Short mmCIF file of C-alpha atoms (C1' of nucleotides) in Angstrom, two decimals:
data_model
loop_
_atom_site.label_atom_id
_atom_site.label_comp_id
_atom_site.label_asym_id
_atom_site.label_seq_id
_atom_site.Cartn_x
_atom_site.Cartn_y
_atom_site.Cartn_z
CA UNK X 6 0.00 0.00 0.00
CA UNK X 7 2.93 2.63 -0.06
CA UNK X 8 1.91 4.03 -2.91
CA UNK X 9 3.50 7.36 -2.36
CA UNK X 10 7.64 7.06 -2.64
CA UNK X 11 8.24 3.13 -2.43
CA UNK X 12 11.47 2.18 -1.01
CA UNK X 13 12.63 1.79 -4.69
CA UNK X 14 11.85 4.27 -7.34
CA UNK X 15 12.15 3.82 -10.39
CA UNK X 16 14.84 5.26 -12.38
CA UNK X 17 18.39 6.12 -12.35
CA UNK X 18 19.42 6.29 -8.49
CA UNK X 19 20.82 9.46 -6.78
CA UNK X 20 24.73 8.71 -6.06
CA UNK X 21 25.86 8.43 -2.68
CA UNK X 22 29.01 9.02 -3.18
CA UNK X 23 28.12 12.40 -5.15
CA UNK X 24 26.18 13.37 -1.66
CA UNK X 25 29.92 12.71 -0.05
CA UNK X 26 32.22 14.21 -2.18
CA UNK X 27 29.67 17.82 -1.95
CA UNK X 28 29.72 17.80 1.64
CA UNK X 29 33.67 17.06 1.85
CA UNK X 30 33.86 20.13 -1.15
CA UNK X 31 31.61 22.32 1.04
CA UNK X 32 33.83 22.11 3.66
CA UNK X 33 37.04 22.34 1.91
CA UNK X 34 35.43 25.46 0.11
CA UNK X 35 34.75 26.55 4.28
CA UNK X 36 37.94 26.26 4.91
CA UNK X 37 39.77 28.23 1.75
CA UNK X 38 37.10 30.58 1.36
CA UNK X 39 34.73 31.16 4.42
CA UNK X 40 31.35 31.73 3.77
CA UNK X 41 31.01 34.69 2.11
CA UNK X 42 33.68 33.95 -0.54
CA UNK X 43 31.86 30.23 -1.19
CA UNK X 44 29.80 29.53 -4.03
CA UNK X 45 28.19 26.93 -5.19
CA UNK X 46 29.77 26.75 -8.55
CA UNK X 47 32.93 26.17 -6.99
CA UNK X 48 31.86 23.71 -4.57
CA UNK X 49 30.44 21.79 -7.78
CA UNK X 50 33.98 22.23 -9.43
CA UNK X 51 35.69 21.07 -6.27
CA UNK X 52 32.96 17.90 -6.18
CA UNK X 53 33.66 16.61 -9.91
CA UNK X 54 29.61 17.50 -10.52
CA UNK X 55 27.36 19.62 -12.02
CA UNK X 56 26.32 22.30 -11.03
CA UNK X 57 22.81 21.41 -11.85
CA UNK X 58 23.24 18.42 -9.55
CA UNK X 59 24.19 20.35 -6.64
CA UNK X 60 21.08 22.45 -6.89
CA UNK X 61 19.06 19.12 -7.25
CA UNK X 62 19.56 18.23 -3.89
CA UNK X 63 20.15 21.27 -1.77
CA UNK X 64 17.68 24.65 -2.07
CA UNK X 65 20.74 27.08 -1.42
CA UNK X 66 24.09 27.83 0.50
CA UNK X 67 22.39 27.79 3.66
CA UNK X 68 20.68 24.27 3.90
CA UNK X 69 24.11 23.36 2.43
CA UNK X 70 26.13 23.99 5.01
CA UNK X 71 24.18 22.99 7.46
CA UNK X 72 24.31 19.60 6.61
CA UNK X 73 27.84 19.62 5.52
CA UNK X 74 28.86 21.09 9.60
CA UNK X 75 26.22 19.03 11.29
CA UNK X 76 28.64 15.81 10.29
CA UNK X 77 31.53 17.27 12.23
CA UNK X 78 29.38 17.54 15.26
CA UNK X 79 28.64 13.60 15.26
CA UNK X 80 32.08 13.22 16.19
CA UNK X 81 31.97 14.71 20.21
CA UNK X 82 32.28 11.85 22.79
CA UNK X 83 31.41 11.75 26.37
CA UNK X 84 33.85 9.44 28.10
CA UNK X 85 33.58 8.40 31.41
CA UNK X 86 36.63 10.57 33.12
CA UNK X 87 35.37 8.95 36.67
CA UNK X 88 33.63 12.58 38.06
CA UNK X 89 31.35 15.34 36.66
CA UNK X 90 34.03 17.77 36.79
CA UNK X 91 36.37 15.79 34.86
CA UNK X 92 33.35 14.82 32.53
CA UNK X 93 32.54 18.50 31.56
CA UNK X 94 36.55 19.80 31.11
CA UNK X 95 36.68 16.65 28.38
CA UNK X 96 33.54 17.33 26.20
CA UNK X 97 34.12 21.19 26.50
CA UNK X 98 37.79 21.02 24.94
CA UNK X 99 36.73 18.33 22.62
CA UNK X 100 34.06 21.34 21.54
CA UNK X 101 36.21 23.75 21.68
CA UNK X 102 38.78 22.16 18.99
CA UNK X 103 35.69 21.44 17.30
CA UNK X 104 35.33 25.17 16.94
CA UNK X 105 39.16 25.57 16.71
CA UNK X 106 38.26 24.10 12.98
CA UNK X 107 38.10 26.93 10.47
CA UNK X 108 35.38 25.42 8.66
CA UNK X 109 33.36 24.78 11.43
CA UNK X 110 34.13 28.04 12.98
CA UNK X 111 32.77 30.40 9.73
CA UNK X 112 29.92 27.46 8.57
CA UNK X 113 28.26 27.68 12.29
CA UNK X 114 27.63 31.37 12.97
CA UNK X 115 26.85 31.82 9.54
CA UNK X 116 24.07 29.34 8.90
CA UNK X 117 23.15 30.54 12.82
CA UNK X 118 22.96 34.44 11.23
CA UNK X 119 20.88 33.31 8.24
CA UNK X 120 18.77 31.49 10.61
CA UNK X 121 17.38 34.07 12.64
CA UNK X 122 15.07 35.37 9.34
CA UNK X 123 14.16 31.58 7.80
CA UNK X 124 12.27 29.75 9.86
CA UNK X 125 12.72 26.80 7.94
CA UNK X 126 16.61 26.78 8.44
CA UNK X 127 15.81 27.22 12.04
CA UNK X 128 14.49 23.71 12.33
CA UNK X 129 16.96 22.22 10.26
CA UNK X 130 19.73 23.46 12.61
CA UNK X 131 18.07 22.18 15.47
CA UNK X 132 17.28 18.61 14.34
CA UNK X 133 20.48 18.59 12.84
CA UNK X 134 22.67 19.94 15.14
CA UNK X 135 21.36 21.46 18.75
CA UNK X 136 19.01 18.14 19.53
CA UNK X 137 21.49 15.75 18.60
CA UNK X 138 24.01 17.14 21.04
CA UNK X 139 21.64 17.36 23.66
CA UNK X 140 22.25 13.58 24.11
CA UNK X 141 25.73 14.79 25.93
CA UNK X 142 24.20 16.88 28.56
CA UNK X 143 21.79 13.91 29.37
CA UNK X 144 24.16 11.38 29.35
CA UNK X 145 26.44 13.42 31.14
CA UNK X 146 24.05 13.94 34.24
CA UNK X 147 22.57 10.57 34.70
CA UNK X 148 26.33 9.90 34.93
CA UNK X 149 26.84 12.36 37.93
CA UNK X 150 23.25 11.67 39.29
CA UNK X 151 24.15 7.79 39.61
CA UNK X 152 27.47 8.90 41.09
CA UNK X 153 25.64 10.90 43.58
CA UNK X 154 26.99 13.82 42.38
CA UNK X 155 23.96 15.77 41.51
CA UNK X 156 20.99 15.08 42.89
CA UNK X 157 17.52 13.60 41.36
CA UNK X 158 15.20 15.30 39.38
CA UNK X 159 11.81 16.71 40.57
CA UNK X 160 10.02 15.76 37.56
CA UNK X 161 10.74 15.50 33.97
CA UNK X 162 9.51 19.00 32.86
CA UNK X 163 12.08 20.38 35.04
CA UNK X 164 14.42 17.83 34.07
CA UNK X 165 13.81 19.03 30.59
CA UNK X 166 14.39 22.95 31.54
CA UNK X 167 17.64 22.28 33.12
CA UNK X 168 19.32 20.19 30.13
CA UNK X 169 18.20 22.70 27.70
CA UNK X 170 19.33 25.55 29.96
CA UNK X 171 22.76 23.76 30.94
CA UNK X 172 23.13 23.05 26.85
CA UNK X 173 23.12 26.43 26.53
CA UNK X 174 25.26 27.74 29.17
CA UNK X 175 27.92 25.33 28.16
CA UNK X 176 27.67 25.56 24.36
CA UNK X 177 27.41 28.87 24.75
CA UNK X 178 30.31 29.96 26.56
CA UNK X 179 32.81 28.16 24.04
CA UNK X 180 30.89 29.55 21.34
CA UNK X 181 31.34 33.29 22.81
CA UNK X 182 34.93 32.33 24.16
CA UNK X 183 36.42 31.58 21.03
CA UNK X 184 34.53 33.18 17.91
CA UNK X 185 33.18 36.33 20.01
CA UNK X 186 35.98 37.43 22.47
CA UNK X 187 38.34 35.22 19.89
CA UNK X 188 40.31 34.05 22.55
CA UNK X 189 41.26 30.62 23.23
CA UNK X 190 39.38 28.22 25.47
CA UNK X 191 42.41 26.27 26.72
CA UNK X 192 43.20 24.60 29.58
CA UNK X 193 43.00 27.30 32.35
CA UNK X 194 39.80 28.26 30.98
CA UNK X 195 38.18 25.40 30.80
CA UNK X 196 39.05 24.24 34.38
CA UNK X 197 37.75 28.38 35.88
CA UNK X 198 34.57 27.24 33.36
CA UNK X 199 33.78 24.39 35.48
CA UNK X 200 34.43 25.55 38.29
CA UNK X 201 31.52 28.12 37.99
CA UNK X 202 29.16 26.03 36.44
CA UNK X 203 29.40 23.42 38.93
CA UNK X 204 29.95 25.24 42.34
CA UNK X 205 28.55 28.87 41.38
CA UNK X 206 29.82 32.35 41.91
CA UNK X 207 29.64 32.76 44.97
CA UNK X 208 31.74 30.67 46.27
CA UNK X 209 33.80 31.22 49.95
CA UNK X 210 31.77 34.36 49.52
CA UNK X 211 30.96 35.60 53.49
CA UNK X 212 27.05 35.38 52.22
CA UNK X 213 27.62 32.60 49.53
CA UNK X 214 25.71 29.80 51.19
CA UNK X 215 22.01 30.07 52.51
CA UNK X 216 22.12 33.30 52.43
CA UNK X 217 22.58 33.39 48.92
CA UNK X 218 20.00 30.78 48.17
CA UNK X 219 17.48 32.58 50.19
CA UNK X 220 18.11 35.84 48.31
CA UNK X 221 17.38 33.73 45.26
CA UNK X 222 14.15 33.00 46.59
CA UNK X 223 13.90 29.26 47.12
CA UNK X 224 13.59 26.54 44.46
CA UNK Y 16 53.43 70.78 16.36
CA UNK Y 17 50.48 68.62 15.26
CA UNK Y 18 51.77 68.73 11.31
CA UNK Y 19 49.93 65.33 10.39
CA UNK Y 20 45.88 65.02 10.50
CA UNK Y 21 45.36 68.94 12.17
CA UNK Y 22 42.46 69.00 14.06
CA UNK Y 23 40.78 70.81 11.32
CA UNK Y 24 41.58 69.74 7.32
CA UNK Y 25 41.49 71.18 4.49
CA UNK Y 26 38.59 70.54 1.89
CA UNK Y 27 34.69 69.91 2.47
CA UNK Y 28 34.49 68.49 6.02
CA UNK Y 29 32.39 65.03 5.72
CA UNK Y 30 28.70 64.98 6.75
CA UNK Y 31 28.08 63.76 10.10
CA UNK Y 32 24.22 64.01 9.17
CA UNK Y 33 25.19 61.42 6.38
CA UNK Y 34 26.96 59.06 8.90
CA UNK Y 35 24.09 58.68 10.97
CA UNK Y 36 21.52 58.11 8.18
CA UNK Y 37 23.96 55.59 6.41
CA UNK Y 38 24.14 53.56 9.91
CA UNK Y 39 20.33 54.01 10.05
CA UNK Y 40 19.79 52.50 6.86
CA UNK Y 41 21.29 49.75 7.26
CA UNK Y 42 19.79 48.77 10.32
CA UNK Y 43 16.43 48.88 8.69
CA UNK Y 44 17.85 46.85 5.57
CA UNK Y 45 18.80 44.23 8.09
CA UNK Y 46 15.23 44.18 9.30
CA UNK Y 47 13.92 43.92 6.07
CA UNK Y 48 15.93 42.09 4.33
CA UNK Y 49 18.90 40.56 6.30
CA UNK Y 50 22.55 39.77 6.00
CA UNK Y 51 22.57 38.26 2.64
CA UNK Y 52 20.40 40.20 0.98
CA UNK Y 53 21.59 42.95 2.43
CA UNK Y 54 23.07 45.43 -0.49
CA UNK Y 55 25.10 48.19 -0.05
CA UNK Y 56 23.21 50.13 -3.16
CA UNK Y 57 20.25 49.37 -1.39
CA UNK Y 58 21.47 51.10 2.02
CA UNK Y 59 23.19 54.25 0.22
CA UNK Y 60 19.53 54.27 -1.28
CA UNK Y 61 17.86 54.62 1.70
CA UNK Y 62 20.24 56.59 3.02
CA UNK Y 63 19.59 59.28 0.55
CA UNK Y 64 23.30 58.82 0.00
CA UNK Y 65 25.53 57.74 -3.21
CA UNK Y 66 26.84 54.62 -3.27
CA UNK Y 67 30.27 56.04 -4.02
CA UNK Y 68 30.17 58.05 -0.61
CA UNK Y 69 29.24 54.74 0.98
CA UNK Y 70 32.82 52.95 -0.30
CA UNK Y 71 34.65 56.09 0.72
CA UNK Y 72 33.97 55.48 4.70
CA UNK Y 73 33.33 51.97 4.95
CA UNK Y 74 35.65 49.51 2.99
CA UNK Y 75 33.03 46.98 2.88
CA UNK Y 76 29.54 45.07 4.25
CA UNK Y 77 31.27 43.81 7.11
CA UNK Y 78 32.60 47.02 8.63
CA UNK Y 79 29.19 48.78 7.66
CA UNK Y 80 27.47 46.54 9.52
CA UNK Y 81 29.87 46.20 12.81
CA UNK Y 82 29.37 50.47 13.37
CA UNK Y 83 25.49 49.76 12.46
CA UNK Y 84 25.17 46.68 15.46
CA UNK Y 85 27.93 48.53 18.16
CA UNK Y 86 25.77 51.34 18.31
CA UNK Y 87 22.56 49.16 19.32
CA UNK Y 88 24.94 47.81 22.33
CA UNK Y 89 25.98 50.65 24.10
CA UNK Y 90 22.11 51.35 25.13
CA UNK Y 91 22.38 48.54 27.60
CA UNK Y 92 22.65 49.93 31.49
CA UNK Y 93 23.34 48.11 34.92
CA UNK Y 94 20.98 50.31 37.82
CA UNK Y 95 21.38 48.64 40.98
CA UNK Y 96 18.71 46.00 42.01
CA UNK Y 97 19.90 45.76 45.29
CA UNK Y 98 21.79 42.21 45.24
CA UNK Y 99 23.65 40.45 42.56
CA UNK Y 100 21.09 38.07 41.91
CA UNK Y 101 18.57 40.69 40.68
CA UNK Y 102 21.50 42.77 38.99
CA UNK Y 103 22.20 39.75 36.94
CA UNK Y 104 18.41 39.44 36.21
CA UNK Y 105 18.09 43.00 35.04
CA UNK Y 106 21.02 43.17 32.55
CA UNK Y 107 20.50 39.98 30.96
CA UNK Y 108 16.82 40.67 30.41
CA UNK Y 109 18.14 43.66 28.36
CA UNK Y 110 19.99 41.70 26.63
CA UNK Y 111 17.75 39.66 25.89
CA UNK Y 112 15.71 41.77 24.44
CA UNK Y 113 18.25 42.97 22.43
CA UNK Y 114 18.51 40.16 20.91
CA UNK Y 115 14.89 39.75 20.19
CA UNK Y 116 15.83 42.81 17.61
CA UNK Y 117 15.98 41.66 14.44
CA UNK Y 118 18.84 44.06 12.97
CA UNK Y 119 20.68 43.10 16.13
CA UNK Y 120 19.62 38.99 15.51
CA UNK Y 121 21.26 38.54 12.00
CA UNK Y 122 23.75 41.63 11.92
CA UNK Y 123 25.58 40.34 15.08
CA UNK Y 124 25.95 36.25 14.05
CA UNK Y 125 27.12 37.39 10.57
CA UNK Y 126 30.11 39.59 11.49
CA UNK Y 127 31.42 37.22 13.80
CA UNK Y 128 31.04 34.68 11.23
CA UNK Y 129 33.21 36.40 9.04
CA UNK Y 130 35.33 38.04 11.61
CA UNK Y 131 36.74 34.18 11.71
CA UNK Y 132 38.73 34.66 8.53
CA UNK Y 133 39.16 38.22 9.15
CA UNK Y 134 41.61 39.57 11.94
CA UNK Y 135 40.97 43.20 10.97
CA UNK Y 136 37.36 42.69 11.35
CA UNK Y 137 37.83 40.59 14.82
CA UNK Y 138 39.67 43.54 16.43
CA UNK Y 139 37.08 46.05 15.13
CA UNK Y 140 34.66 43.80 16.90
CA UNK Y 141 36.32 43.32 19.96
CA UNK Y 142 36.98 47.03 20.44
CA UNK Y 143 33.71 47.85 19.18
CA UNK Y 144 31.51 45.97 21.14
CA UNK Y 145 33.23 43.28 23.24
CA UNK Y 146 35.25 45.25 25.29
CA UNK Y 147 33.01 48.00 25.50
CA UNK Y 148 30.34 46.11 27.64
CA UNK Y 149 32.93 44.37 29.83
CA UNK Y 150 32.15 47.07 31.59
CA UNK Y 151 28.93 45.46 32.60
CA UNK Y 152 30.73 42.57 34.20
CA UNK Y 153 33.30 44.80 35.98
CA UNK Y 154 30.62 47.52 37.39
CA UNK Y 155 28.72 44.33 38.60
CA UNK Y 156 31.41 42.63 40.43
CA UNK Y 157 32.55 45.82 42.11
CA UNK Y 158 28.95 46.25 43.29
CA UNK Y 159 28.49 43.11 44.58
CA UNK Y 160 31.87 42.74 46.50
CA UNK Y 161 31.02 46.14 48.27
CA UNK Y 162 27.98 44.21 49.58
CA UNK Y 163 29.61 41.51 50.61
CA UNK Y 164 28.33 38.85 48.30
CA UNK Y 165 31.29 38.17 46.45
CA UNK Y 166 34.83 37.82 47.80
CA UNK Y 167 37.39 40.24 46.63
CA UNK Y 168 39.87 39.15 43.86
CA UNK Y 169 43.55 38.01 44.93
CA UNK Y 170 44.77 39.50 42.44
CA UNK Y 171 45.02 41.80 38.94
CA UNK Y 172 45.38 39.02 36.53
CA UNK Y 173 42.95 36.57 38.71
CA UNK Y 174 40.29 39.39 38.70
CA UNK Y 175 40.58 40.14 35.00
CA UNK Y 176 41.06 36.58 34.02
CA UNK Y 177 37.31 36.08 35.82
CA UNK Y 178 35.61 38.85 34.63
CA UNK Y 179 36.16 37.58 31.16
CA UNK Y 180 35.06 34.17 32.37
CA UNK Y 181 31.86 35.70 33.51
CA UNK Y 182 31.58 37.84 30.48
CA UNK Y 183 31.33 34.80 27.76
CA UNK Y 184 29.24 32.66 29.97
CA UNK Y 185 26.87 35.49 30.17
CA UNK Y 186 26.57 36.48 26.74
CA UNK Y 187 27.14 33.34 25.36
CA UNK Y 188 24.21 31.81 27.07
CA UNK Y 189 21.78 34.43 26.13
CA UNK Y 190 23.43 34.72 22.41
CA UNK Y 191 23.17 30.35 22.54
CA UNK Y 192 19.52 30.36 24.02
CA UNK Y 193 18.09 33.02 21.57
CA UNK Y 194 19.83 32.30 18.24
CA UNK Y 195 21.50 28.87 18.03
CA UNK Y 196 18.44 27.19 20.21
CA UNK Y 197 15.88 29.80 19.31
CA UNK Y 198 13.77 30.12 22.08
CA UNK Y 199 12.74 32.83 24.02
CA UNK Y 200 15.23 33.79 27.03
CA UNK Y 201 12.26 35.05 29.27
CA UNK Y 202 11.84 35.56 32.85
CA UNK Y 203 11.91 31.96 33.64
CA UNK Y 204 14.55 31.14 31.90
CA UNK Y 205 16.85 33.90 33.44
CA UNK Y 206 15.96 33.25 36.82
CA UNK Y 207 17.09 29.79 36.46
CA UNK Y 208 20.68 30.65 34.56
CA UNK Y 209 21.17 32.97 37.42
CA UNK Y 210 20.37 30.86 40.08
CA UNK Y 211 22.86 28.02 38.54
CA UNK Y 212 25.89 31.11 38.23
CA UNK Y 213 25.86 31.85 41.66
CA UNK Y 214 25.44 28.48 43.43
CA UNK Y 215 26.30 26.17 40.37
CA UNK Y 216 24.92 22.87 39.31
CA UNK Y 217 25.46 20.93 42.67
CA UNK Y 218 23.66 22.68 44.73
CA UNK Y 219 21.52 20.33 47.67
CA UNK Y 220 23.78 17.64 45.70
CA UNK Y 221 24.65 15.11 48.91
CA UNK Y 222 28.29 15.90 47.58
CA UNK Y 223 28.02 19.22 46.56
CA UNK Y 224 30.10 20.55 48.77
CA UNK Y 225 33.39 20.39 50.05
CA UNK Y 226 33.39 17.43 48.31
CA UNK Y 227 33.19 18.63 45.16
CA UNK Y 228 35.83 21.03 45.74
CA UNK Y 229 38.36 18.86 46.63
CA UNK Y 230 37.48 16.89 43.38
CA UNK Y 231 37.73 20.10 41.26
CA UNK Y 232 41.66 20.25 42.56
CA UNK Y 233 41.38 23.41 45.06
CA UNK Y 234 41.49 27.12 43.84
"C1'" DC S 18 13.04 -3.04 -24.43
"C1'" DC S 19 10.96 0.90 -22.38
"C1'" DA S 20 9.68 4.18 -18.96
"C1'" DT S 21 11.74 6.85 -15.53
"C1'" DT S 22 14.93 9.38 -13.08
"C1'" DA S 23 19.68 11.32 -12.43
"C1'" DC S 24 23.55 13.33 -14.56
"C1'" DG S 25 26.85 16.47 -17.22
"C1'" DC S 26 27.13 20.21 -20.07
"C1'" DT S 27 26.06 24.68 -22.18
"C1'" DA S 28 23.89 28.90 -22.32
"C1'" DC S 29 21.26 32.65 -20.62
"C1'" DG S 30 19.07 37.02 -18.30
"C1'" DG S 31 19.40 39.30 -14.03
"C1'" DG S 32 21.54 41.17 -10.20
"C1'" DT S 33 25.45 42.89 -7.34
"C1'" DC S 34 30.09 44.22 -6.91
"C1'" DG S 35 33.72 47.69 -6.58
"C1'" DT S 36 35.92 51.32 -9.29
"C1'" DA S 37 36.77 55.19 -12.49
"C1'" DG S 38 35.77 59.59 -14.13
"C1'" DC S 39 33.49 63.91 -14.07
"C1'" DG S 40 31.45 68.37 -12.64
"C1'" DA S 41 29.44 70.64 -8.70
"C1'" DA S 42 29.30 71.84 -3.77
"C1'" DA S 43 31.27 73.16 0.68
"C1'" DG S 44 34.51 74.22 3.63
"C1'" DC S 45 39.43 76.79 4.91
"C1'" DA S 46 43.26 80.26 4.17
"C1'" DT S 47 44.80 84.43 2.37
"C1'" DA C 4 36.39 87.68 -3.09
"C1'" DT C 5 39.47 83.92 -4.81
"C1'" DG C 6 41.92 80.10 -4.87
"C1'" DC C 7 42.83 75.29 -2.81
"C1'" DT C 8 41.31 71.17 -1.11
"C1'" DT C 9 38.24 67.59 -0.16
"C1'" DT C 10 33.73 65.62 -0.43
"C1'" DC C 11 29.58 64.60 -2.92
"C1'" DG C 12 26.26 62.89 -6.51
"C1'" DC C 13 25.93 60.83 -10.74
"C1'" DT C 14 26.83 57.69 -14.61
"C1'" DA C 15 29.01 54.00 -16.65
"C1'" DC C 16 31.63 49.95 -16.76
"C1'" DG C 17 33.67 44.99 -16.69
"C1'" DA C 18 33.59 41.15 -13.73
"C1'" DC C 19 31.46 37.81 -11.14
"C1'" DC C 20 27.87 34.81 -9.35
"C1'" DC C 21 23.15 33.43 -9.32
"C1'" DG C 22 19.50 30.13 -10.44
"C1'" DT C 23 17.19 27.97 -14.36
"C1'" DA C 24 16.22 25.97 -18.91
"C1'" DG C 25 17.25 22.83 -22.38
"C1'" DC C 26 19.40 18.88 -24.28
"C1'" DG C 27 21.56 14.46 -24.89
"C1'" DT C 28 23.34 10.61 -22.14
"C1'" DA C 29 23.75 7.19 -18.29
"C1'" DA C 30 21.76 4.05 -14.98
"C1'" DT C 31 18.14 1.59 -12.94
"C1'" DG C 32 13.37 -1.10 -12.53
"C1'" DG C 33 9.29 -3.33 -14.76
#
DNA sequence: CCATTACGCTACGGGTCGTAGCGAAAGCAT
DNA sequence: ATGCTTTCGCTACGACCCGTAGCGTAATGG
């Protein structure tokens, strides 16, 4: 009864191995040219196809190179370093050469820029990118929770909020670090980094404990 | 003695007036139209300007559109709340809704994206808007340590070292959460991110304490 | 063998870029 | 006033890239 697209269509196939050799081009091109400089004839050129072909498959630059970065984000790990502290140090430099990567660095906020006026791109960089990373910041706390390290969730709206928020504050502090300020999230940084995000601010402050959390008002 | 560049040249003096309405223009263009399609005809258009005139300030999009964003930034202000936790609220609420802007949305995410092949254009950045809202961070801290709820900094190098720290995990949450997550950074949301700043992630954690320090290696 | 789809290639109108050249306008110095 | 200098508006230009149409060919399934 799958009358609509059948597993097989008929005709010539679409080469996989054209699909490859684009997304390796776009990213070459990234690298050579940044984004502004890129275009698509050249990627064809650099791809050994048509331009025609290119523009069979992808509607534009944009949903381009959003597909041909979102591969070099399947590559972050989350290894088991034995604590959360040592946990969050290892994914966070693993991102940050991520984004040490020239064509990662000028594909990202690009596609990011064009996103904020096409909805459409929106959701294609958060399927494609933000969601699947998200698995990191689960994994990574069931890790600590089991360790006892941070405790239980109330319930699994909240459970929700705080992965998204913690996503953010984590991805987005490299992000800033290195392609706003431009400077380099090393080492040093990455261990002050944790530091904060795990034990706050306030820390040895004369009003950092209770005092603090009442000023916060509660939970 | 001042031979070179007198205060006051020779020749037609350049139109302020013409300054403000170019960097007016293109704000609006990036409303309308955004970075891509963006034009600098279309601007010196609107401006009421020649396009020539346009070249003879600005040597391209990018710098055009750094002046047009910096100026948006320098409208954010820190009044005192009363306690950290609240001055944290307040500025990141503005900047927030900053980012809500749409000439601020795709002007800011594409000139870092090609500030990352461009050091001219990174510097112009950094001293155009980066460093010039440190100041936020610094004016902050100072506050809070004369209240007591943060300790004061060991050192120089220490203090600046964490004020940049702060700096990119403040921005680059909100910048993260609005544009690379796209959703809304509202109350709720800010109330949580400062909550986790000042009294991190392990808070109530059974080994959230001094624990935790030891684990994280001392100061 | 035939229908169907993908592919490579060429060519095209349309738009933007960044610059050159020119005469006119608007300041300063004498 | 009268030069001198610099900016301004305007027009025109070659160069580049865009996105699509058209065609013949290649590869697959029925």
């Amino acid at each position: 009864m799958q009358s609509r697209t059948p597993p097989t269509r008929a005709g010539r196939p679409r080469s996989a191995a054209a699909d490859a050799a684009i997304l390796a081009a776009t990213r070459a091109a990234l690298v050579e040219l940044g984004w502004s400089r890129l275009t698509l004839g050249d990627v064809a050129t650099r791809a050994g196809v048509a331009k025609t072909t290119l523009y069979r498959r992808w509607a534009g630059k944009n949903e381009l190179v959003v597909d041909a970065v979102a591969e070099l984000f399947d590559e972050l790990r989350l290894p088991d370093h034995g604590s959360l502290a040592a946990d969050i140090e290892g994914v966070v430099l693993q991102f940050a050469a991520l984004l040490a990567r020239p064509e990662a660095r000028s594909g990202l906020m690009a596609v990011v820029a064009e996103a904020t006026r096409d909805e459409t791109l929106r959701d294609r960089i958060r399927t494609s990118i933000v969601d699947r990373q998200k698995r990191l910041v689960l994994e990574g706390r069931a890790r600590a929770q089991s360790r006892g390290e941070l405790p239980p969730e109330p319930g699994p709206e909240e459970a929700a909020r705080t992965a998204d928020l913690i996503f953010d504050m984590v991805a987005g502090a490299v992000v800033h670090r290195t392609l706003v300020s431009a400077e380099p999230a090393d080492e040093e940084w990455v261990r002050g980094f944790t530091r904060i995000l795990l034990t706050g601010l306030a820390t040895h402050s004369p009003f950092g404990g209770p005092a603090l959390l009442e000023e916060l008002g509660g939970v």
